[in-house]
Short mmCIF file of C-alpha atoms in Angstrom, two decimals:
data_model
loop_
_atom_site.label_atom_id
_atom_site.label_comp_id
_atom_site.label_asym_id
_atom_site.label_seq_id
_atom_site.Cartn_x
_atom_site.Cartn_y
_atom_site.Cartn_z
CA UNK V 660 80.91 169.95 63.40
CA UNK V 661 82.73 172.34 66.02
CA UNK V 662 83.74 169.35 68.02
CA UNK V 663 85.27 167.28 65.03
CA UNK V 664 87.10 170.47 63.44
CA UNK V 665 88.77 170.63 66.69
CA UNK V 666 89.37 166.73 66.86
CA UNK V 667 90.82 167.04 64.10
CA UNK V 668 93.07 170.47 64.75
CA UNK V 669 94.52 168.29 67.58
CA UNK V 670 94.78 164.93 66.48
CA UNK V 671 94.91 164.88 62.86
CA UNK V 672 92.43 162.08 60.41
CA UNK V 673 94.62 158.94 61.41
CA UNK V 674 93.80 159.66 65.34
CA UNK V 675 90.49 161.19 64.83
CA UNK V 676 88.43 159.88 67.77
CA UNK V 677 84.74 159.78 67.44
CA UNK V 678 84.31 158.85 71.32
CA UNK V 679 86.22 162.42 71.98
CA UNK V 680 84.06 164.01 69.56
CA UNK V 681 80.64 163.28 70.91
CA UNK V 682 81.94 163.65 74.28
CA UNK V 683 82.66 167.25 73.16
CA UNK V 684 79.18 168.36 71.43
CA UNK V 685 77.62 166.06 74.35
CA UNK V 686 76.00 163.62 72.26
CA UNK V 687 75.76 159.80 71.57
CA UNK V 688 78.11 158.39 69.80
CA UNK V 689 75.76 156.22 67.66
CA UNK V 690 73.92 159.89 66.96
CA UNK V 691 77.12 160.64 65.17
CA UNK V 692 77.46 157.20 63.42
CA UNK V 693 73.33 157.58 62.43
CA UNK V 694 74.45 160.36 60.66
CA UNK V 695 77.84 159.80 59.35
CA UNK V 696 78.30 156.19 59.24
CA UNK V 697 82.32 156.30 58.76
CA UNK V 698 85.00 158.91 60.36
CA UNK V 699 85.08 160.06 56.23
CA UNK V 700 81.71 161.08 55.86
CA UNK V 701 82.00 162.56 59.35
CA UNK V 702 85.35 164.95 57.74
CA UNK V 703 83.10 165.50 55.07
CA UNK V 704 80.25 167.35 57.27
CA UNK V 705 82.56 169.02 59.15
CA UNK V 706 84.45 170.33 55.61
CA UNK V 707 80.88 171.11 54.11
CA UNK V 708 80.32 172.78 57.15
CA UNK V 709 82.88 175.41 57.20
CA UNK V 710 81.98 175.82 53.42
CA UNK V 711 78.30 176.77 54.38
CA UNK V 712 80.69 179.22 56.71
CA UNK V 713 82.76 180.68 53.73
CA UNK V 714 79.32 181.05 51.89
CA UNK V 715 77.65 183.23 54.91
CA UNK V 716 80.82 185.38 54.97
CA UNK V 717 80.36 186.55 51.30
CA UNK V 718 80.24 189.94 50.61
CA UNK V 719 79.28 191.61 47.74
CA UNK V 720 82.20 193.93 47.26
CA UNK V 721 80.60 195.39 43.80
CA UNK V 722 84.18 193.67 41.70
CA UNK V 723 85.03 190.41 41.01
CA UNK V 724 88.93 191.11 42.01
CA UNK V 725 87.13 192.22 45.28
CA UNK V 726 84.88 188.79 45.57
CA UNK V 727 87.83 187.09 45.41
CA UNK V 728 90.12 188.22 47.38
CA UNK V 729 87.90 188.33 50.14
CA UNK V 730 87.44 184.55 49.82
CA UNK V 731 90.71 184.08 48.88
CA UNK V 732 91.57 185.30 52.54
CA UNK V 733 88.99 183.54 54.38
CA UNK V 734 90.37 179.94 52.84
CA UNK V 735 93.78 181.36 54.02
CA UNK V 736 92.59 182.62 57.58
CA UNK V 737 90.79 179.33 57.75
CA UNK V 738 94.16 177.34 56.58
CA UNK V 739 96.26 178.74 59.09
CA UNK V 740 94.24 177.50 61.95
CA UNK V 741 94.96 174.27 63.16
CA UNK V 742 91.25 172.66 61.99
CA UNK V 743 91.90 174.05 58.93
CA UNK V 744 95.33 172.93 58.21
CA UNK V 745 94.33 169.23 59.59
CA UNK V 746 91.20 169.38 57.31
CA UNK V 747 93.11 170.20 54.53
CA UNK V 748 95.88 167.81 54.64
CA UNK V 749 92.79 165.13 55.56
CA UNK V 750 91.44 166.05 52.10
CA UNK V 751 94.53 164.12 50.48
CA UNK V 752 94.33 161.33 52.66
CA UNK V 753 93.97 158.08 50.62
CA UNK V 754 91.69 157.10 53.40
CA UNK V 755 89.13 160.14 52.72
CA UNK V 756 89.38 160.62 49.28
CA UNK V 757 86.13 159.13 48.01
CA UNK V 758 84.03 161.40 50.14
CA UNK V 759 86.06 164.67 50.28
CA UNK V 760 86.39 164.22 46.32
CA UNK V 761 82.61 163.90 46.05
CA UNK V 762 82.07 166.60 48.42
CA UNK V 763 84.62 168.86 46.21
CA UNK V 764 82.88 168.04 43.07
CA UNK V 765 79.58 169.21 44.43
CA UNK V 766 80.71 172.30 45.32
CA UNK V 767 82.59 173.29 42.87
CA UNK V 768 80.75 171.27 39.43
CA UNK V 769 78.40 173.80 38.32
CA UNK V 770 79.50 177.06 40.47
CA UNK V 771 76.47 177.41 42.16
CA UNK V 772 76.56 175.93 45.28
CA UNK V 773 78.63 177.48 48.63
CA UNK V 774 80.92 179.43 48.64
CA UNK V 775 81.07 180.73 45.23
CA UNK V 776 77.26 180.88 43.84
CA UNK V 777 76.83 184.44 44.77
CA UNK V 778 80.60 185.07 43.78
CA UNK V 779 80.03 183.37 39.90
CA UNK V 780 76.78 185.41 39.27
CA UNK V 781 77.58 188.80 40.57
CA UNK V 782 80.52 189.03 38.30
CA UNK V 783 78.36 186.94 35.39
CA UNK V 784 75.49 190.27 35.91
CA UNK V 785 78.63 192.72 35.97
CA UNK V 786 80.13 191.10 32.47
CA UNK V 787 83.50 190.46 34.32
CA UNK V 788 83.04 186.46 34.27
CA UNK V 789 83.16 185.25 30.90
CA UNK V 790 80.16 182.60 30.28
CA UNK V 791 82.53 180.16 28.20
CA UNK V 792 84.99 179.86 31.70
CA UNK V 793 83.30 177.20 34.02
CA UNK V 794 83.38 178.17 37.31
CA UNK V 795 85.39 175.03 38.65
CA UNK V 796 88.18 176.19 36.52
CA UNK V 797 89.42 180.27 38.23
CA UNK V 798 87.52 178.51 41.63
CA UNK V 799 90.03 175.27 41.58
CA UNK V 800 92.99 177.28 40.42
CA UNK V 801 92.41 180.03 43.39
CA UNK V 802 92.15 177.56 46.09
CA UNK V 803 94.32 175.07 44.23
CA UNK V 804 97.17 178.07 44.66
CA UNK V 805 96.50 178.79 48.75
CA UNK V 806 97.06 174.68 49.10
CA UNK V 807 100.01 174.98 47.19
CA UNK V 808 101.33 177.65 49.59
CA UNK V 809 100.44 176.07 52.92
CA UNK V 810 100.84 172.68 52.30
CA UNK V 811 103.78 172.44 49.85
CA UNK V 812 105.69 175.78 50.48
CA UNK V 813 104.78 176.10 54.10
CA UNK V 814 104.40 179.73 53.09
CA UNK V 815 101.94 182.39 54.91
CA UNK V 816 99.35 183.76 52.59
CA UNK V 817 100.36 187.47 52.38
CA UNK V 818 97.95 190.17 51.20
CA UNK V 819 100.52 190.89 48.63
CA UNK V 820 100.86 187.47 47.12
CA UNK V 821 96.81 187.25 47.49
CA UNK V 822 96.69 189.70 44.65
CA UNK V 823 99.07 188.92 42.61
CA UNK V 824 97.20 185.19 42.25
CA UNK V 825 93.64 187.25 42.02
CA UNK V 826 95.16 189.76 39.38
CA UNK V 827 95.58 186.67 37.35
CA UNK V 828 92.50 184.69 37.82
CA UNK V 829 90.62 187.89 37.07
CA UNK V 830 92.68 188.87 33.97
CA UNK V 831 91.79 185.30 32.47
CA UNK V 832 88.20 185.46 33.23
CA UNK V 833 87.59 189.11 31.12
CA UNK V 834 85.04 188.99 28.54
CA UNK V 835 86.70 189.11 25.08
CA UNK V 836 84.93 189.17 22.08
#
């Protein structure tokens, strides 16, 4: 998955070499094509990959403000790499939407899988997540607002700005009565 985030850094989806890739993690290229029968599904791995990442770099910061801004900054940090940025703009390639959007559905659906399980029911055991909010909704807005930045408004993601998107995601997600 190392070898394609970096194919993919350097060379973007439309040049995205499989040969170069398992030259890189020093395998067969038909062990790569076994398991990821099209350069798509391949993207996919590597994107549920760094997700799995994201997940493992969770903390429990004891708020949900805190739980999200600190992945808030990790999908920036990982945006402003070069992997990251060619991931993301991969993930609106016509090409790769079937499987990224699949991919994004599973992850996001039910709130329970990487990188926000933990996230969704520490704050839902705290009372700061309101049960009636589906996850997908705060989850797709939050990420859906660092794409926005780097892809549309070629913008850094300050710590500032950061907050003033959590601030808001975490005001509409208080319990009311």
């Amino acid at each position: 998955m190392r070898a394609t985030l970096e194919e993919l850094g350097a060379h973007g989806l439309g040049a995205l070499s499989v040969e170069r890739i398992a030259l890189a993690a020093e395998v067969n290229k038909t062990s790569i094509y076994r398991r990821w029968p099209t350069r798509e599904a391949l993207v996919a791995g590597a994107l549920e990959h760094v997700l799995v990442d994201f997940e493992a770099a969770q903390e429990d910061t004891g708020s949900l403000r805190g739980d999200l801004l600190v992945l808030g900054r990790a999908v920036a940090d990982f945006l402003a790499t070069p992997a990251g940025l060619a991931l993301a703009r991969a993930a609106f390639a016509e090409s790769s939407s079937t499987e990224l959007a699949a991919l994004a559905h599973r992850q996001f659906a039910d709130g329970t899988a990487a990188p926000v399980g933990g996230l969704v029911k520490r704050a839902l055991a705290r009372g700061e997540w309101d049960r009636r909010t589906p996850p997908e909704v705060p989850l797709s807005m939050l990420v859906g607002a660092l794409l926005h930045r780097v892809l549309l408004e070629h913008q850094p993601v300050s710590s500032a700005w950061l907050g003033r998107v959590v601030d808001v995601l975490a005001a509409g997600l208080v319990v009311r009565p």
